[in-house]
Short mmCIF file of N, CA and C in Angstrom, two decimals:
data_model
loop_
_atom_site.label_atom_id
_atom_site.label_comp_id
_atom_site.label_asym_id
_atom_site.label_seq_id
_atom_site.Cartn_x
_atom_site.Cartn_y
_atom_site.Cartn_z
N MET A 1202 -7.52 85.06 9.67
CA MET A 1202 -6.17 85.28 10.16
C MET A 1202 -5.65 84.06 10.90
N SER A 1203 -6.51 83.39 11.66
CA SER A 1203 -6.03 82.24 12.43
C SER A 1203 -5.63 81.07 11.54
N GLU A 1204 -6.10 81.05 10.27
CA GLU A 1204 -5.74 79.96 9.38
C GLU A 1204 -4.26 80.01 9.02
N SER A 1205 -3.65 81.17 9.02
CA SER A 1205 -2.25 81.28 8.65
C SER A 1205 -1.33 81.39 9.87
N LEU A 1206 -1.90 81.52 11.04
CA LEU A 1206 -1.12 81.64 12.26
C LEU A 1206 -0.51 80.29 12.62
N VAL A 1207 0.80 80.23 12.73
CA VAL A 1207 1.48 78.99 13.11
C VAL A 1207 2.11 79.22 14.48
N VAL A 1208 1.60 78.49 15.46
CA VAL A 1208 2.12 78.66 16.82
C VAL A 1208 2.85 77.43 17.30
N CYS A 1209 2.83 76.37 16.50
CA CYS A 1209 3.49 75.14 16.91
C CYS A 1209 3.77 74.27 15.70
N ASP A 1210 4.58 73.28 15.91
CA ASP A 1210 4.78 72.23 14.91
C ASP A 1210 4.10 70.98 15.44
N VAL A 1211 3.68 70.13 14.53
CA VAL A 1211 3.06 68.88 14.93
C VAL A 1211 4.16 67.83 15.03
N ASP A 1212 4.26 67.19 16.18
CA ASP A 1212 5.28 66.18 16.44
C ASP A 1212 5.20 65.06 15.39
N GLU A 1213 6.34 64.65 14.87
CA GLU A 1213 6.38 63.60 13.85
C GLU A 1213 5.77 62.29 14.35
N GLU A 1214 5.92 62.00 15.63
CA GLU A 1214 5.30 60.79 16.19
C GLU A 1214 3.79 60.83 16.04
N LEU A 1215 3.21 62.01 16.28
CA LEU A 1215 1.77 62.16 16.14
C LEU A 1215 1.37 62.03 14.68
N VAL A 1216 2.15 62.62 13.78
CA VAL A 1216 1.87 62.51 12.34
C VAL A 1216 1.87 61.04 11.92
N ASP A 1217 2.87 60.28 12.35
CA ASP A 1217 2.94 58.85 12.03
C ASP A 1217 1.76 58.10 12.62
N LYS A 1218 1.42 58.42 13.86
CA LYS A 1218 0.29 57.76 14.53
C LYS A 1218 -1.01 58.04 13.77
N LEU A 1219 -1.19 59.27 13.32
CA LEU A 1219 -2.41 59.63 12.58
C LEU A 1219 -2.47 58.93 11.23
N LYS A 1220 -1.32 58.79 10.55
CA LYS A 1220 -1.30 58.08 9.27
C LYS A 1220 -1.67 56.62 9.46
N LYS A 1221 -1.10 55.98 10.47
CA LYS A 1221 -1.43 54.59 10.75
C LYS A 1221 -2.91 54.46 11.13
N PHE A 1222 -3.40 55.42 11.89
CA PHE A 1222 -4.79 55.41 12.31
C PHE A 1222 -5.73 55.54 11.10
N ARG A 1223 -5.37 56.39 10.17
CA ARG A 1223 -6.18 56.62 8.97
C ARG A 1223 -6.32 55.34 8.16
N PHE A 1224 -5.25 54.55 8.07
CA PHE A 1224 -5.25 53.37 7.22
C PHE A 1224 -5.37 52.05 8.00
N ARG A 1225 -5.88 52.14 9.21
CA ARG A 1225 -6.02 50.93 10.01
C ARG A 1225 -7.04 49.98 9.37
N LYS A 1226 -6.91 48.71 9.68
CA LYS A 1226 -7.76 47.68 9.07
C LYS A 1226 -9.04 47.40 9.87
N GLU A 1227 -9.05 47.76 11.14
CA GLU A 1227 -10.21 47.49 11.97
C GLU A 1227 -11.43 48.26 11.48
N THR A 1228 -12.61 47.72 11.76
CA THR A 1228 -13.85 48.35 11.30
C THR A 1228 -14.69 48.89 12.46
N ASN A 1229 -14.10 48.96 13.64
CA ASN A 1229 -14.82 49.51 14.79
C ASN A 1229 -14.58 51.02 14.91
N ASN A 1230 -15.38 51.68 15.71
CA ASN A 1230 -15.16 53.09 16.00
C ASN A 1230 -13.94 53.20 16.91
N ALA A 1231 -13.11 54.22 16.67
CA ALA A 1231 -11.92 54.42 17.50
C ALA A 1231 -11.56 55.90 17.47
N ALA A 1232 -10.80 56.34 18.49
CA ALA A 1232 -10.45 57.75 18.59
C ALA A 1232 -9.04 57.94 19.12
N ILE A 1233 -8.44 59.05 18.71
CA ILE A 1233 -7.22 59.56 19.30
C ILE A 1233 -7.61 60.89 19.93
N ILE A 1234 -7.32 61.05 21.21
CA ILE A 1234 -7.68 62.27 21.91
C ILE A 1234 -6.40 62.95 22.37
N THR A 1235 -6.21 64.20 21.95
CA THR A 1235 -5.02 64.94 22.35
C THR A 1235 -5.32 65.71 23.63
N PRO A 1236 -4.28 66.08 24.39
CA PRO A 1236 -4.49 66.83 25.63
C PRO A 1236 -5.18 68.18 25.40
N GLY A 1237 -5.13 68.76 24.18
CA GLY A 1237 -5.74 70.07 23.93
C GLY A 1237 -7.15 70.00 23.44
N THR A 1238 -7.96 69.06 23.90
CA THR A 1238 -9.37 68.87 23.53
C THR A 1238 -9.59 68.68 22.03
N PHE A 1239 -8.64 68.03 21.38
CA PHE A 1239 -8.79 67.66 19.98
C PHE A 1239 -9.08 66.16 19.93
N ILE A 1240 -10.06 65.77 19.11
CA ILE A 1240 -10.40 64.36 18.95
C ILE A 1240 -10.34 64.03 17.46
N VAL A 1241 -9.60 62.98 17.11
CA VAL A 1241 -9.62 62.43 15.76
C VAL A 1241 -10.36 61.11 15.89
N TYR A 1242 -11.48 61.01 15.18
CA TYR A 1242 -12.40 59.89 15.39
C TYR A 1242 -12.67 59.17 14.08
N SER A 1243 -12.41 57.88 14.05
CA SER A 1243 -12.75 57.03 12.93
C SER A 1243 -14.10 56.41 13.23
N TYR A 1244 -15.07 56.73 12.40
CA TYR A 1244 -16.46 56.37 12.69
C TYR A 1244 -17.02 55.49 11.58
N LYS A 1245 -17.61 54.37 11.96
CA LYS A 1245 -18.28 53.51 10.99
C LYS A 1245 -19.62 54.14 10.65
N TYR A 1246 -19.73 54.65 9.42
CA TYR A 1246 -20.90 55.42 9.00
C TYR A 1246 -21.70 54.63 7.97
N GLN A 1247 -22.94 54.31 8.31
CA GLN A 1247 -23.84 53.58 7.41
C GLN A 1247 -24.66 54.61 6.64
N HIS A 1248 -24.44 54.68 5.33
CA HIS A 1248 -25.19 55.62 4.49
C HIS A 1248 -26.62 55.11 4.28
N ASP A 1249 -27.52 56.01 3.89
CA ASP A 1249 -28.91 55.65 3.67
C ASP A 1249 -29.07 54.60 2.57
N ASP A 1250 -28.14 54.59 1.61
CA ASP A 1250 -28.23 53.63 0.50
C ASP A 1250 -27.55 52.30 0.81
N GLY A 1251 -27.10 52.12 2.07
CA GLY A 1251 -26.51 50.85 2.47
C GLY A 1251 -24.99 50.80 2.45
N ARG A 1252 -24.36 51.77 1.79
CA ARG A 1252 -22.91 51.80 1.77
C ARG A 1252 -22.37 52.06 3.18
N VAL A 1253 -21.16 51.56 3.43
CA VAL A 1253 -20.48 51.81 4.70
C VAL A 1253 -19.17 52.52 4.41
N SER A 1254 -18.91 53.58 5.15
CA SER A 1254 -17.62 54.28 5.03
C SER A 1254 -17.07 54.50 6.43
N TYR A 1255 -15.82 54.87 6.49
CA TYR A 1255 -15.14 55.09 7.77
C TYR A 1255 -14.48 56.46 7.77
N PRO A 1256 -15.30 57.52 7.83
CA PRO A 1256 -14.72 58.87 7.78
C PRO A 1256 -13.85 59.15 9.00
N LEU A 1257 -12.79 59.89 8.74
CA LEU A 1257 -11.92 60.35 9.82
C LEU A 1257 -12.36 61.76 10.16
N CYS A 1258 -12.90 61.94 11.36
CA CYS A 1258 -13.48 63.21 11.78
C CYS A 1258 -12.56 63.89 12.78
N PHE A 1259 -12.42 65.19 12.63
CA PHE A 1259 -11.67 65.98 13.60
C PHE A 1259 -12.69 66.81 14.36
N ILE A 1260 -12.78 66.58 15.66
CA ILE A 1260 -13.76 67.27 16.50
C ILE A 1260 -13.00 68.05 17.56
N PHE A 1261 -13.34 69.31 17.69
CA PHE A 1261 -12.65 70.13 18.68
C PHE A 1261 -13.64 70.99 19.44
N SER A 1262 -13.23 71.33 20.63
CA SER A 1262 -14.02 72.20 21.49
C SER A 1262 -13.15 73.39 21.86
N SER A 1263 -13.62 74.58 21.56
CA SER A 1263 -12.86 75.77 21.90
C SER A 1263 -12.87 75.99 23.40
N PRO A 1264 -11.73 76.35 23.96
CA PRO A 1264 -11.69 76.65 25.39
C PRO A 1264 -12.61 77.83 25.73
N VAL A 1265 -13.35 77.68 26.79
CA VAL A 1265 -14.28 78.73 27.21
C VAL A 1265 -13.61 79.62 28.23
N GLY A 1266 -13.80 80.93 28.07
CA GLY A 1266 -13.35 81.87 29.08
C GLY A 1266 -11.87 82.22 29.07
N CYS A 1267 -11.15 81.92 28.00
CA CYS A 1267 -9.73 82.28 27.99
C CYS A 1267 -9.53 83.57 27.20
N ARG A 1268 -8.37 84.15 27.36
CA ARG A 1268 -8.04 85.43 26.74
C ARG A 1268 -7.97 85.29 25.22
N PRO A 1269 -8.18 86.38 24.48
CA PRO A 1269 -8.13 86.34 23.02
C PRO A 1269 -6.80 85.80 22.49
N GLU A 1270 -5.69 86.12 23.17
CA GLU A 1270 -4.38 85.62 22.71
C GLU A 1270 -4.33 84.10 22.78
N GLN A 1271 -4.91 83.55 23.85
CA GLN A 1271 -4.95 82.09 23.99
C GLN A 1271 -5.86 81.47 22.94
N GLN A 1272 -6.97 82.13 22.64
CA GLN A 1272 -7.88 81.63 21.60
C GLN A 1272 -7.16 81.58 20.25
N MET A 1273 -6.34 82.62 19.97
CA MET A 1273 -5.59 82.66 18.71
C MET A 1273 -4.58 81.52 18.65
N MET A 1274 -3.89 81.27 19.76
CA MET A 1274 -2.92 80.18 19.81
C MET A 1274 -3.62 78.83 19.62
N TYR A 1275 -4.75 78.67 20.25
CA TYR A 1275 -5.53 77.44 20.11
C TYR A 1275 -5.95 77.24 18.65
N ALA A 1276 -6.47 78.30 18.04
CA ALA A 1276 -6.91 78.21 16.64
C ALA A 1276 -5.74 77.88 15.72
N GLY A 1277 -4.59 78.49 15.96
CA GLY A 1277 -3.41 78.21 15.14
C GLY A 1277 -2.95 76.77 15.30
N SER A 1278 -2.98 76.25 16.51
CA SER A 1278 -2.61 74.86 16.76
C SER A 1278 -3.58 73.91 16.07
N LYS A 1279 -4.85 74.20 16.20
CA LYS A 1279 -5.89 73.38 15.58
C LYS A 1279 -5.71 73.35 14.06
N ASN A 1280 -5.52 74.51 13.47
CA ASN A 1280 -5.38 74.58 12.02
C ASN A 1280 -4.13 73.87 11.53
N LYS A 1281 -3.05 73.96 12.28
CA LYS A 1281 -1.81 73.27 11.91
C LYS A 1281 -2.01 71.76 11.93
N LEU A 1282 -2.69 71.25 12.93
CA LEU A 1282 -2.95 69.82 13.02
C LEU A 1282 -3.87 69.36 11.89
N VAL A 1283 -4.92 70.11 11.59
CA VAL A 1283 -5.85 69.77 10.51
C VAL A 1283 -5.10 69.73 9.18
N GLN A 1284 -4.25 70.72 8.94
CA GLN A 1284 -3.49 70.80 7.69
C GLN A 1284 -2.48 69.66 7.60
N THR A 1285 -1.73 69.42 8.65
CA THR A 1285 -0.69 68.39 8.65
C THR A 1285 -1.28 66.99 8.48
N ALA A 1286 -2.38 66.73 9.14
CA ALA A 1286 -3.00 65.41 9.09
C ALA A 1286 -3.96 65.25 7.90
N GLU A 1287 -4.13 66.31 7.13
CA GLU A 1287 -5.01 66.32 5.95
C GLU A 1287 -6.42 65.86 6.32
N LEU A 1288 -6.98 66.49 7.33
CA LEU A 1288 -8.32 66.18 7.78
C LEU A 1288 -9.32 67.10 7.10
N SER A 1289 -10.39 66.53 6.55
CA SER A 1289 -11.37 67.35 5.83
C SER A 1289 -12.70 67.47 6.56
N LYS A 1290 -13.02 66.53 7.42
CA LYS A 1290 -14.28 66.58 8.16
C LYS A 1290 -13.99 67.14 9.54
N VAL A 1291 -14.08 68.46 9.63
CA VAL A 1291 -13.70 69.20 10.84
C VAL A 1291 -14.96 69.80 11.46
N PHE A 1292 -15.19 69.44 12.72
CA PHE A 1292 -16.41 69.87 13.40
C PHE A 1292 -16.05 70.51 14.74
N GLU A 1293 -16.74 71.60 15.05
CA GLU A 1293 -16.55 72.26 16.34
C GLU A 1293 -17.77 71.99 17.21
N ILE A 1294 -17.51 71.74 18.47
CA ILE A 1294 -18.59 71.54 19.41
C ILE A 1294 -18.36 72.48 20.60
N ARG A 1295 -19.39 73.14 21.05
CA ARG A 1295 -19.26 74.09 22.15
C ARG A 1295 -19.33 73.41 23.50
N ASN A 1296 -20.19 72.42 23.60
CA ASN A 1296 -20.41 71.74 24.87
C ASN A 1296 -20.19 70.25 24.65
N THR A 1297 -19.25 69.66 25.35
CA THR A 1297 -18.94 68.25 25.13
C THR A 1297 -20.12 67.33 25.42
N GLU A 1298 -21.08 67.79 26.20
CA GLU A 1298 -22.29 66.99 26.44
C GLU A 1298 -23.12 66.84 25.17
N ASP A 1299 -22.93 67.74 24.20
CA ASP A 1299 -23.66 67.66 22.94
C ASP A 1299 -23.05 66.65 21.97
N LEU A 1300 -21.89 66.12 22.30
CA LEU A 1300 -21.20 65.17 21.43
C LEU A 1300 -21.86 63.80 21.55
N THR A 1301 -22.80 63.56 20.64
CA THR A 1301 -23.53 62.30 20.62
C THR A 1301 -23.43 61.70 19.23
N GLU A 1302 -23.80 60.45 19.11
CA GLU A 1302 -23.78 59.80 17.79
C GLU A 1302 -24.76 60.50 16.85
N GLU A 1303 -25.90 60.90 17.37
CA GLU A 1303 -26.89 61.61 16.55
C GLU A 1303 -26.29 62.91 15.99
N TRP A 1304 -25.58 63.67 16.83
CA TRP A 1304 -24.94 64.91 16.41
C TRP A 1304 -23.92 64.63 15.29
N LEU A 1305 -23.10 63.59 15.48
CA LEU A 1305 -22.07 63.27 14.49
C LEU A 1305 -22.70 62.81 13.18
N ARG A 1306 -23.73 61.97 13.24
CA ARG A 1306 -24.40 61.51 12.01
C ARG A 1306 -25.01 62.69 11.25
N GLU A 1307 -25.56 63.65 11.99
CA GLU A 1307 -26.12 64.84 11.35
C GLU A 1307 -25.04 65.63 10.63
N LYS A 1308 -23.89 65.81 11.29
CA LYS A 1308 -22.78 66.54 10.68
C LYS A 1308 -22.25 65.82 9.45
N LEU A 1309 -22.10 64.50 9.54
CA LEU A 1309 -21.58 63.71 8.42
C LEU A 1309 -22.57 63.65 7.27
N GLY A 1310 -23.86 63.82 7.56
CA GLY A 1310 -24.89 63.80 6.52
C GLY A 1310 -24.69 64.88 5.47
N PHE A 1311 -24.03 65.97 5.83
CA PHE A 1311 -23.78 67.04 4.87
C PHE A 1311 -22.74 66.64 3.82
N PHE A 1312 -21.95 65.60 4.10
CA PHE A 1312 -20.91 65.16 3.16
C PHE A 1312 -21.44 64.12 2.19
N GLY A 1313 -22.69 63.67 2.37
CA GLY A 1313 -23.30 62.70 1.46
C GLY A 1313 -22.82 61.37 1.72
#
């Protein structure tokens, strides 16, 4: 149900910023962090076979302890941003202390 719930529109400035971020020329790790605990992260990923890619990862942390209505609004906002920005590598983290390079490499390993 939360996939179809639309509680907000994504600001055009953010959409433009995300497009520029996706096609940036730099090869370093970089992130855009939104006030709602959403992170869009460009990560230099070295594959086991030596290839290098720069996946755009969407990492989010669900708010802890809020009412179900707020959780639904958060999920709707998250889904709208993922859809608008055409993000495919979407990861949820419960505890921000768990957000490590090892955790991210493990998650990206499932994409080959």
